[in-house]
CSV table of C-alpha atoms in Angstrom, one decimal:
chain,number,residue,atom,x,y,z
I,140,UNK,CA,-11.1,-23.2,-26.7
I,141,UNK,CA,-11.2,-20.3,-24.4
I,142,UNK,CA,-14.2,-21.8,-22.5
I,143,UNK,CA,-12.2,-25.1,-22.0
I,144,UNK,CA,-9.2,-23.1,-20.7
I,145,UNK,CA,-11.5,-21.3,-18.2
I,146,UNK,CA,-12.9,-24.6,-17.0
I,147,UNK,CA,-9.4,-26.1,-16.5
I,148,UNK,CA,-8.2,-23.0,-14.8
I,149,UNK,CA,-11.2,-23.0,-12.4
I,150,UNK,CA,-10.6,-26.7,-11.7
I,151,UNK,CA,-7.0,-26.1,-11.0
I,152,UNK,CA,-7.9,-23.3,-8.6
I,153,UNK,CA,-10.3,-25.6,-6.7
I,154,UNK,CA,-7.5,-28.2,-6.4
I,155,UNK,CA,-5.1,-25.6,-5.0
I,156,UNK,CA,-7.6,-24.4,-2.5
I,157,UNK,CA,-8.3,-28.0,-1.3
I,158,UNK,CA,-4.6,-28.7,-1.0
I,159,UNK,CA,-3.7,-25.5,0.8
I,160,UNK,CA,-6.7,-25.2,3.2
I,161,UNK,CA,-6.0,-26.3,6.7
I,162,UNK,CA,-8.4,-28.6,8.4
I,163,UNK,CA,-11.2,-27.0,10.4
I,164,UNK,CA,-9.8,-25.7,13.7
I,165,UNK,CA,-10.8,-23.6,16.6
I,166,UNK,CA,-8.9,-20.7,18.2
I,167,UNK,CA,-7.2,-21.9,21.3
I,168,UNK,CA,-7.8,-20.1,24.7
I,169,UNK,CA,-4.9,-18.3,26.3
I,170,UNK,CA,-6.3,-16.9,29.5
I,171,UNK,CA,-9.5,-16.7,31.6
I,172,UNK,CA,-11.4,-13.4,31.8
I,173,UNK,CA,-9.8,-11.0,34.2
I,174,UNK,CA,-12.9,-8.8,34.6
I,175,UNK,CA,-11.8,-5.5,36.3
I,176,UNK,CA,-8.3,-6.8,36.9
I,177,UNK,CA,-6.6,-4.9,34.0
I,178,UNK,CA,-3.6,-2.8,34.8
I,179,UNK,CA,-4.0,0.9,34.1
I,180,UNK,CA,-1.3,2.5,31.9
I,181,UNK,CA,-1.8,6.3,32.3
I,182,UNK,CA,0.5,7.6,29.6
I,183,UNK,CA,1.7,5.0,27.1
I,184,UNK,CA,3.7,5.9,24.0
I,185,UNK,CA,1.3,4.6,21.4
I,186,UNK,CA,2.4,3.4,18.0
I,187,UNK,CA,-1.2,2.8,16.7
I,188,UNK,CA,-4.7,3.9,17.7
I,189,UNK,CA,-8.2,3.1,16.6
I,190,UNK,CA,-11.1,4.9,18.3
I,191,UNK,CA,-14.6,3.6,18.0
I,192,UNK,CA,-16.6,6.4,19.7
I,193,UNK,CA,-15.8,9.4,21.8
I,194,UNK,CA,-14.9,7.1,24.8
I,195,UNK,CA,-13.9,3.6,23.6
I,196,UNK,CA,-10.9,2.6,21.5
I,197,UNK,CA,-7.9,0.4,21.1
I,198,UNK,CA,-4.2,1.2,21.0
I,199,UNK,CA,-0.8,-0.6,20.5
I,200,UNK,CA,2.5,0.3,22.2
I,201,UNK,CA,5.8,-1.4,22.9
I,202,UNK,CA,4.9,-4.8,24.3
I,203,UNK,CA,1.3,-3.9,24.9
I,204,UNK,CA,-2.2,-4.0,23.5
I,205,UNK,CA,-4.4,-1.4,25.1
I,206,UNK,CA,-8.0,-0.3,25.5
I,207,UNK,CA,-9.4,3.0,26.6
I,208,UNK,CA,-12.9,3.7,28.1
I,209,UNK,CA,-12.3,7.4,28.7
I,210,UNK,CA,-11.4,8.8,25.3
I,211,UNK,CA,-7.6,8.2,25.7
I,212,UNK,CA,-7.1,9.8,29.1
I,213,UNK,CA,-6.0,6.4,30.5
I,214,UNK,CA,-5.4,3.0,29.0
I,215,UNK,CA,-6.0,-0.6,30.2
I,216,UNK,CA,-3.3,-3.2,29.4
I,217,UNK,CA,-5.2,-6.1,27.8
I,218,UNK,CA,-2.1,-7.8,26.3
I,219,UNK,CA,-2.5,-11.6,25.9
I,220,UNK,CA,0.1,-13.6,27.9
I,221,UNK,CA,3.2,-15.1,26.2
I,222,UNK,CA,2.8,-13.4,22.8
I,223,UNK,CA,5.5,-14.3,20.3
I,224,UNK,CA,6.5,-10.8,19.3
I,225,UNK,CA,6.1,-7.0,19.9
I,226,UNK,CA,2.5,-5.9,19.1
I,227,UNK,CA,3.3,-2.2,18.7
I,228,UNK,CA,3.4,-2.2,14.9
I,229,UNK,CA,1.4,-5.4,14.3
I,230,UNK,CA,-1.5,-5.5,11.9
I,231,UNK,CA,-4.8,-5.4,13.7
I,232,UNK,CA,-8.5,-5.1,13.1
I,233,UNK,CA,-11.2,-4.1,15.6
I,234,UNK,CA,-14.9,-4.8,14.9
I,235,UNK,CA,-16.1,-2.9,18.0
I,236,UNK,CA,-15.1,-2.1,21.6
I,237,UNK,CA,-15.1,-5.7,22.6
I,238,UNK,CA,-14.0,-7.7,19.5
I,239,UNK,CA,-10.6,-7.5,17.9
I,240,UNK,CA,-7.8,-9.4,16.2
I,241,UNK,CA,-4.0,-8.9,16.4
I,242,UNK,CA,-1.7,-10.5,13.8
I,243,UNK,CA,1.8,-11.2,15.1
I,244,UNK,CA,4.4,-12.2,12.6
I,245,UNK,CA,7.1,-14.8,13.4
I,246,UNK,CA,10.4,-12.7,13.1
I,247,UNK,CA,12.3,-15.9,12.1
I,248,UNK,CA,9.7,-17.0,9.5
I,249,UNK,CA,8.3,-14.2,7.4
I,250,UNK,CA,5.5,-16.4,6.0
I,251,UNK,CA,4.3,-17.5,9.5
I,252,UNK,CA,2.6,-15.9,12.4
I,253,UNK,CA,-0.1,-16.1,15.1
I,254,UNK,CA,-3.5,-14.4,15.2
I,255,UNK,CA,-5.1,-13.5,18.5
I,256,UNK,CA,-8.8,-12.8,19.0
I,257,UNK,CA,-10.8,-11.4,21.9
I,258,UNK,CA,-14.6,-10.9,22.1
I,259,UNK,CA,-14.8,-9.5,25.6
I,260,UNK,CA,-12.5,-6.5,25.4
I,261,UNK,CA,-9.2,-8.3,26.2
I,262,UNK,CA,-10.2,-10.4,29.2
I,263,UNK,CA,-10.1,-13.7,27.2
I,264,UNK,CA,-7.8,-14.1,24.2
I,265,UNK,CA,-7.7,-17.0,21.8
I,266,UNK,CA,-5.0,-17.8,19.3
I,267,UNK,CA,-4.1,-19.8,16.2
I,268,UNK,CA,-1.0,-20.3,14.0
I,269,UNK,CA,-1.5,-18.8,10.5
I,270,UNK,CA,0.4,-19.5,7.3
I,271,UNK,CA,1.3,-15.8,6.7
I,272,UNK,CA,3.1,-13.1,8.7
I,273,UNK,CA,2.5,-9.4,8.4
I,274,UNK,CA,-0.6,-8.9,6.2
I,275,UNK,CA,-3.4,-6.5,5.5
I,276,UNK,CA,-6.5,-8.2,6.9
I,277,UNK,CA,-10.0,-7.6,8.1
I,278,UNK,CA,-13.4,-9.1,9.0
I,279,UNK,CA,-16.9,-8.4,7.7
I,280,UNK,CA,-18.4,-10.0,10.8
I,281,UNK,CA,-17.4,-12.2,13.7
I,282,UNK,CA,-16.8,-15.2,11.5
I,283,UNK,CA,-15.8,-14.1,8.0
I,284,UNK,CA,-12.4,-12.6,7.4
I,285,UNK,CA,-9.7,-12.1,4.7
I,286,UNK,CA,-6.0,-11.4,4.4
I,287,UNK,CA,-3.7,-10.0,1.7
I,288,UNK,CA,-0.1,-11.2,2.2
I,289,UNK,CA,2.8,-9.8,0.2
I,290,UNK,CA,5.1,-12.4,-1.3
I,291,UNK,CA,7.6,-9.7,-2.4
I,292,UNK,CA,7.8,-6.6,-4.4
I,293,UNK,CA,10.2,-5.3,-7.0
I,294,UNK,CA,10.2,-2.9,-10.0
I,295,UNK,CA,6.6,-1.8,-9.5
I,296,UNK,CA,5.2,-5.3,-9.2
I,297,UNK,CA,4.1,-7.4,-6.2
I,298,UNK,CA,3.1,-11.0,-5.9
I,299,UNK,CA,0.5,-11.7,-3.2
I,300,UNK,CA,-1.5,-14.5,-1.7
I,301,UNK,CA,-5.1,-14.0,-0.5
I,302,UNK,CA,-6.6,-16.0,2.4
I,303,UNK,CA,-10.1,-16.2,3.9
I,304,UNK,CA,-11.6,-17.6,7.1
I,305,UNK,CA,-15.2,-18.5,7.9
I,306,UNK,CA,-14.7,-19.3,11.6
I,307,UNK,CA,-13.3,-16.1,13.0
I,308,UNK,CA,-9.6,-17.0,12.3
I,309,UNK,CA,-9.8,-20.6,13.5
I,310,UNK,CA,-8.3,-21.5,10.1
I,311,UNK,CA,-7.5,-19.7,6.9
I,312,UNK,CA,-7.7,-21.2,3.4
I,313,UNK,CA,-5.6,-19.8,0.5
I,314,UNK,CA,-7.9,-18.9,-2.4
I,315,UNK,CA,-5.4,-17.0,-4.6
I,316,UNK,CA,-1.7,-16.7,-5.1
I,317,UNK,CA,0.8,-15.6,-7.7
I,318,UNK,CA,3.2,-18.1,-9.2
I,319,UNK,CA,5.9,-16.7,-11.6
I,320,UNK,CA,5.3,-17.5,-15.2
I,321,UNK,CA,1.5,-17.7,-15.1
I,322,UNK,CA,-1.1,-15.1,-16.0
I,323,UNK,CA,-3.6,-14.2,-13.3
I,324,UNK,CA,-6.8,-12.2,-13.1
I,325,UNK,CA,-5.2,-10.1,-10.4
I,326,UNK,CA,-2.1,-9.0,-12.1
I,327,UNK,CA,1.4,-9.4,-10.8
I,328,UNK,CA,2.2,-5.8,-11.9
I,329,UNK,CA,1.3,-3.0,-9.5
I,330,UNK,CA,1.9,-2.5,-5.8
I,331,UNK,CA,-1.1,-3.7,-3.8
I,332,UNK,CA,-2.0,-1.2,-1.1
I,333,UNK,CA,-4.8,-3.1,0.7
I,334,UNK,CA,-7.8,-5.4,0.5
I,335,UNK,CA,-11.4,-5.2,1.8
I,336,UNK,CA,-14.6,-7.2,1.4
I,337,UNK,CA,-18.2,-5.9,1.5
I,338,UNK,CA,-19.4,-9.4,2.3
I,339,UNK,CA,-17.9,-12.9,1.9
I,340,UNK,CA,-18.3,-12.8,-1.9
I,341,UNK,CA,-17.5,-9.2,-2.9
I,342,UNK,CA,-13.9,-8.0,-2.4
I,343,UNK,CA,-11.6,-5.2,-3.7
I,344,UNK,CA,-7.9,-4.7,-3.9
I,345,UNK,CA,-6.4,-1.2,-4.4
I,346,UNK,CA,-2.9,-0.4,-5.5
I,347,UNK,CA,-0.6,1.7,-7.6
I,348,UNK,CA,1.6,1.4,-10.6
I,349,UNK,CA,3.9,4.0,-12.4
I,350,UNK,CA,1.6,5.0,-15.2
I,351,UNK,CA,-0.6,8.0,-15.7
I,352,UNK,CA,-4.3,8.3,-16.3
I,353,UNK,CA,-5.6,5.3,-14.5
I,354,UNK,CA,-6.8,4.1,-11.1
I,355,UNK,CA,-5.5,0.7,-10.0
I,356,UNK,CA,-8.6,-1.1,-8.6
I,357,UNK,CA,-9.7,-4.7,-8.9
I,358,UNK,CA,-12.8,-6.5,-7.6
I,359,UNK,CA,-14.0,-10.0,-7.1
I,360,UNK,CA,-17.5,-11.4,-7.0
I,361,UNK,CA,-16.6,-15.0,-6.1
I,362,UNK,CA,-14.9,-14.6,-2.8
I,363,UNK,CA,-11.5,-13.8,-4.1
I,364,UNK,CA,-11.0,-16.7,-6.6
I,365,UNK,CA,-11.0,-14.4,-9.6
I,366,UNK,CA,-10.6,-10.7,-10.1
I,367,UNK,CA,-11.4,-8.1,-12.8
I,368,UNK,CA,-10.4,-4.5,-13.2
I,369,UNK,CA,-13.0,-2.0,-12.1
I,370,UNK,CA,-12.8,1.1,-14.3
I,371,UNK,CA,-13.0,4.4,-12.3
I,372,UNK,CA,-12.7,7.8,-14.0
I,373,UNK,CA,-10.1,10.3,-12.8
I,374,UNK,CA,-11.5,13.6,-11.5
I,375,UNK,CA,-11.4,16.7,-13.7
I,376,UNK,CA,-8.0,18.3,-13.8
I,377,UNK,CA,-6.1,15.1,-12.9
I,378,UNK,CA,-6.5,13.1,-16.1
I,379,UNK,CA,-2.7,12.8,-16.5
I,380,UNK,CA,-1.9,12.1,-12.9
I,381,UNK,CA,-0.4,9.0,-11.4
I,382,UNK,CA,-2.6,7.5,-8.6
I,383,UNK,CA,-2.4,5.4,-5.5
I,384,UNK,CA,-5.6,3.7,-4.4
I,385,UNK,CA,-6.5,2.4,-1.0
I,386,UNK,CA,-8.9,-0.4,-0.4
I,387,UNK,CA,-12.5,0.8,-0.1
I,388,UNK,CA,-14.1,1.4,3.2
I,389,UNK,CA,-17.7,0.1,3.5
I,390,UNK,CA,-20.4,1.6,5.7
I,391,UNK,CA,-24.0,0.6,6.5
I,392,UNK,CA,-26.7,0.8,3.9
I,393,UNK,CA,-24.6,0.1,0.8
I,394,UNK,CA,-22.5,3.2,1.3
I,395,UNK,CA,-18.7,3.1,0.6
I,396,UNK,CA,-15.7,5.4,0.3
I,397,UNK,CA,-12.7,4.9,-1.9
I,398,UNK,CA,-9.6,7.1,-1.1
I,399,UNK,CA,-7.3,7.9,-4.0
I,400,UNK,CA,-4.1,9.9,-4.0
I,401,UNK,CA,-3.4,12.1,-7.1
I,402,UNK,CA,0.2,12.7,-8.1
I,403,UNK,CA,0.7,15.0,-11.0
I,404,UNK,CA,1.6,18.6,-11.7
I,405,UNK,CA,-0.5,19.2,-8.6
I,406,UNK,CA,-1.0,16.9,-5.7
I,407,UNK,CA,-4.4,16.0,-4.3
I,408,UNK,CA,-6.8,13.6,-2.6
I,409,UNK,CA,-10.2,12.5,-3.9
I,410,UNK,CA,-12.7,10.4,-2.0
I,411,UNK,CA,-14.9,8.5,-4.4
I,412,UNK,CA,-18.3,7.6,-3.0
I,413,UNK,CA,-20.6,4.7,-3.8
I,414,UNK,CA,-24.3,4.2,-2.8
I,415,UNK,CA,-24.5,0.7,-4.2
I,416,UNK,CA,-21.9,-1.2,-2.3
I,417,UNK,CA,-19.0,-0.4,-4.6
I,418,UNK,CA,-20.6,-1.4,-7.8
I,419,UNK,CA,-20.1,2.1,-9.1
I,420,UNK,CA,-18.0,5.0,-7.9
I,421,UNK,CA,-18.5,8.8,-8.3
I,422,UNK,CA,-15.7,11.3,-7.9
I,423,UNK,CA,-16.2,14.1,-5.4
I,424,UNK,CA,-14.4,17.4,-5.1
I,425,UNK,CA,-10.7,16.8,-4.6
I,426,UNK,CA,-8.6,18.3,-1.8
I,427,UNK,CA,-5.4,19.9,-3.2
I,428,UNK,CA,-3.0,18.5,-0.6
I,429,UNK,CA,-1.6,15.1,0.4
I,430,UNK,CA,-2.1,14.6,4.1
I,431,UNK,CA,-3.2,12.2,6.8
I,432,UNK,CA,-6.9,11.6,6.6
I,433,UNK,CA,-9.7,10.1,8.7
I,434,UNK,CA,-13.0,8.7,7.4
I,435,UNK,CA,-15.3,9.1,10.4
I,436,UNK,CA,-18.4,8.1,8.3
I,437,UNK,CA,-19.6,8.0,4.8
I,438,UNK,CA,-20.3,11.7,5.0
I,439,UNK,CA,-17.6,12.9,7.4
I,440,UNK,CA,-14.0,13.1,6.3
I,441,UNK,CA,-11.1,15.1,7.8
I,442,UNK,CA,-7.8,15.8,6.0
I,443,UNK,CA,-4.7,17.3,7.7
I,444,UNK,CA,-1.0,17.5,6.8
I,445,UNK,CA,0.0,18.7,10.2
I,446,UNK,CA,0.1,22.3,9.2
I,447,UNK,CA,-2.1,25.2,10.3
I,448,UNK,CA,-5.2,24.3,8.3
I,449,UNK,CA,-7.6,21.3,8.6
I,450,UNK,CA,-10.0,20.4,5.8
I,451,UNK,CA,-13.3,18.6,6.5
I,452,UNK,CA,-16.5,17.6,4.7
I,453,UNK,CA,-19.9,16.6,6.0
I,454,UNK,CA,-21.4,15.6,2.6
I,455,UNK,CA,-19.0,12.8,1.5
I,456,UNK,CA,-16.7,15.2,-0.3
I,457,UNK,CA,-19.2,17.2,-2.4
I,458,UNK,CA,-18.0,20.4,-0.6
I,459,UNK,CA,-15.1,21.1,1.8
I,460,UNK,CA,-14.6,23.6,4.5
I,461,UNK,CA,-11.3,24.5,6.3
I,462,UNK,CA,-10.3,26.2,9.5
I,463,UNK,CA,-7.1,27.0,11.5
I,464,UNK,CA,-5.8,24.8,14.2
I,465,UNK,CA,-4.3,26.2,17.5
I,466,UNK,CA,-1.6,23.4,17.4
I,467,UNK,CA,0.8,22.0,14.8
I,468,UNK,CA,2.8,18.9,15.7
I,469,UNK,CA,6.5,19.5,16.1
I,470,UNK,CA,7.1,15.8,15.5
I,471,UNK,CA,5.8,13.5,12.7
I,472,UNK,CA,2.0,13.1,12.6
I,473,UNK,CA,1.5,9.3,12.6
I,474,UNK,CA,-2.2,9.0,12.6
I,475,UNK,CA,-5.4,11.0,12.5
I,476,UNK,CA,-8.5,9.3,13.9
I,477,UNK,CA,-12.0,11.0,14.1
I,478,UNK,CA,-15.2,9.2,15.1
I,479,UNK,CA,-17.4,12.1,14.0
I,480,UNK,CA,-16.8,15.6,12.6
I,481,UNK,CA,-15.9,17.0,16.0
I,482,UNK,CA,-14.3,14.2,18.1
I,483,UNK,CA,-10.8,13.3,16.9
I,484,UNK,CA,-7.3,12.2,18.0
I,485,UNK,CA,-3.9,13.0,16.5
I,486,UNK,CA,-1.1,10.6,17.3
I,487,UNK,CA,2.5,11.8,17.0
I,488,UNK,CA,5.8,10.0,17.7
I,489,UNK,CA,5.6,10.9,21.4
I,490,UNK,CA,2.1,12.0,22.4
I,491,UNK,CA,-1.6,11.6,21.8
I,492,UNK,CA,-3.8,14.7,21.4
I,493,UNK,CA,-7.6,15.1,21.4
I,494,UNK,CA,-10.0,17.6,19.8
I,495,UNK,CA,-13.7,18.0,20.5
I,496,UNK,CA,-14.3,20.8,18.1
I,497,UNK,CA,-13.2,19.4,14.7
I,498,UNK,CA,-9.5,20.3,15.2
I,499,UNK,CA,-9.7,23.9,16.0
I,500,UNK,CA,-8.2,23.2,19.5
I,501,UNK,CA,-6.2,20.3,20.8
I,502,UNK,CA,-5.5,18.9,24.2
I,503,UNK,CA,-2.5,16.7,25.1
I,504,UNK,CA,-3.7,13.6,26.8
I,505,UNK,CA,-2.0,11.7,29.7
I,506,UNK,CA,-0.6,14.7,31.5
């Protein structure tokens, strides 16, 4: 009887996917390449930043999408023309210094938006309407991508829909969604923090729920159609803690990092590591603070709460060192972004700062 139920459920899922998937489409061009004709913006007030190496990175500000080639000293305005809404706080994903996607939600329709893609650093943008607004999304390569869209949260629960694309965002097909009154392999209970895929078939969703002694992590091996809990042991000393789990970050060579916040009698962060592409996870030494963190590589992680001490590891969390900083932000620390153990950026509400010595000294950029 259970086998018949599984077959019927799988058939129903396939019918839903077929009904919801949009016909194959291509991203539509917005502009011709502008080569060196980008306007330079010397000191933008950034809302988001993602650096890729010591020189190249992307930023988002009021009304602008930006790119830097000099480590954040100056910025090029690469905003696509006639965008539908402000990109400052829009979800984004950048594969490298030339390829990126921006997801702009329709402010009048929360379950609709437009996705924009560039493959030449912002000279040429292409766009496509998508059937979801603000979402957590990403790409494993130029073609294969995924999105987790919240359908609403209340009382420690969140319904979601999951979408995938195989043509770079030209169209997305819905492969999973919650409908009230039904049981699903990815439970309705729990707040979903994010999604990531190792490859088109293997995906993970991290989250949180108000219980102690467990880590909320689910994985799929069939492209997101079905999900199963992945059991991960809590680190020593935190067995009775509540947790909040981010989606894993995947690196080359089957390496992966899983950040987990620990909320109990003492607060902490632990970065689980995997050497088999997320099939198994091992806890590393926890850091006894909750702060902004940056995962520069599988081995290099930096944690800072904006105070006078910065913590870092160069062995994936097996050991940690700490040192003083010559600067503590007077305003809120929005983001910490390191590309290696030495080169990093700290974004506050009003300014962008850079370090080249692991956070011991900081320089305000744009002055």
